[in-house]
């Protein structure tokens, strides 16, 4: 049985694209039942259309309150029978009402190594802070911003003589590997949350190779499986 996944995004959608691509080449046990954007005409909706995935444009500015907007979103996700909600550059805070409907079924990708550099400017904040390593994190979403159980992280060096855009491009490249992997672990029912931390079920294949990439200089933990 394929896991029914919905993607919520607001902009470019390069992470959504990498999920479509990994699904289309058979690496993910999922079907994408809906892609929703709160911003009309966003690039992510065009990408989904090109991949023949159902889309919904839900302009948040047309709703009187966050709750009303979230109710419309919940309605659409339930109609689509979504079992996992993937936030991929979704630039809105989800209400408790929303999260209660999808408890432990919402995941997000953040462009920094959590719990450092939470919030909407994690990438820039890390770049400007003087740290020498930053990266990206896939985590479950709870009611506290960027604070849910961490599934997978990557560490990436900051090259101080290079512009922010160069770092952003390298982070994106790794995001496109770790997000599909995290989704596949969820689809395989290998993730459970115990005391706010991820407990991996069937860890036999998880610890057999350290994923350090010398040429592109990054480290991913836990290691990727199945050539993501
Ligand atoms: C990514 O960097 C992700 O970490 C953050 O938003 C960005 C979305 O990029 N949450 P894209 O729209 O997937 O290209």
PDB file of C-alpha atoms and ligand atoms in Angstrom, residues 9-17 44 47 87-91 108-112 123 135-137 168 171-172 175-176 179, ligand 1:
ATOM      1  CA  UNK A   9       4.461  24.836  -0.057  1.00  0.00           C
ATOM      2  CA  UNK A  10       4.537  28.554  -0.734  1.00  0.00           C
ATOM      3  CA  UNK A  11       7.184  29.200  -3.334  1.00  0.00           C
ATOM      4  CA  UNK A  12       9.732  27.697  -5.655  1.00  0.00           C
ATOM      5  CA  UNK A  13       9.183  24.056  -4.767  1.00  0.00           C
ATOM      6  CA  UNK A  14      12.608  22.566  -5.439  1.00  0.00           C
ATOM      7  CA  UNK A  15      12.085  20.211  -2.474  1.00  0.00           C
ATOM      8  CA  UNK A  16       8.663  19.222  -3.798  1.00  0.00           C
ATOM      9  CA  UNK A  17      10.320  18.564  -7.162  1.00  0.00           C
ATOM     10  CA  UNK A  44       5.525  24.786  -6.957  1.00  0.00           C
ATOM     11  CA  UNK A  47       5.865  21.897 -11.060  1.00  0.00           C
ATOM     12  CA  UNK A  87       5.886  21.068   4.539  1.00  0.00           C
ATOM     13  CA  UNK A  88       8.275  22.118   1.797  1.00  0.00           C
ATOM     14  CA  UNK A  89       8.971  25.822   2.073  1.00  0.00           C
ATOM     15  CA  UNK A  90       5.515  26.448   3.551  1.00  0.00           C
ATOM     16  CA  UNK A  91       5.766  29.947   4.997  1.00  0.00           C
ATOM     17  CA  UNK A 108       9.153  19.990   7.838  1.00  0.00           C
ATOM     18  CA  UNK A 109      12.567  20.783   6.421  1.00  0.00           C
ATOM     19  CA  UNK A 110      14.574  23.621   7.954  1.00  0.00           C
ATOM     20  CA  UNK A 111      17.730  25.179   6.416  1.00  0.00           C
ATOM     21  CA  UNK A 112      19.919  24.997   9.564  1.00  0.00           C
ATOM     22  CA  UNK A 123      19.787  30.175   6.631  1.00  0.00           C
ATOM     23  CA  UNK A 135      23.157  22.526   7.373  1.00  0.00           C
ATOM     24  CA  UNK A 136      19.586  21.290   7.268  1.00  0.00           C
ATOM     25  CA  UNK A 137      17.164  19.292   9.395  1.00  0.00           C
ATOM     26  CA  UNK A 168      21.928  28.241  -0.094  1.00  0.00           C
ATOM     27  CA  UNK A 171      22.076  23.363   1.360  1.00  0.00           C
ATOM     28  CA  UNK A 172      19.315  22.844  -1.199  1.00  0.00           C
ATOM     29  CA  UNK A 175      17.879  18.940   1.335  1.00  0.00           C
ATOM     30  CA  UNK A 176      16.915  17.161  -1.860  1.00  0.00           C
ATOM     31  CA  UNK A 179      13.843  14.922   2.675  1.00  0.00           C
TER      32      UNK A 179
HETATM   33  C1  LIG B   1      14.132  25.281   1.865  1.00  0.00           C
HETATM   34  O1  LIG B   1      15.408  25.817   2.017  1.00  0.00           O
HETATM   35  C2  LIG B   1      13.624  24.750   3.171  1.00  0.00           C
HETATM   36  O2  LIG B   1      14.627  24.367   4.056  1.00  0.00           O
HETATM   37  C3  LIG B   1      12.852  25.913   3.754  1.00  0.00           C
HETATM   38  O3  LIG B   1      12.308  26.572   2.659  1.00  0.00           O
HETATM   39  C4  LIG B   1      13.110  26.343   1.495  1.00  0.00           C
HETATM   40  C5  LIG B   1      12.183  25.898   0.408  1.00  0.00           C
HETATM   41  O4  LIG B   1      12.807  25.834  -0.842  1.00  0.00           O
HETATM   42  N1  LIG B   1      11.870  25.441   4.697  1.00  0.00           N
HETATM   43  P1  LIG B   1      12.034  25.212  -2.079  1.00  0.00           P
HETATM   44  O5  LIG B   1      10.750  26.009  -2.259  1.00  0.00           O
HETATM   45  O6  LIG B   1      11.762  23.775  -1.776  1.00  0.00           O
HETATM   46  O7  LIG B   1      12.946  25.394  -3.243  1.00  0.00           O
END
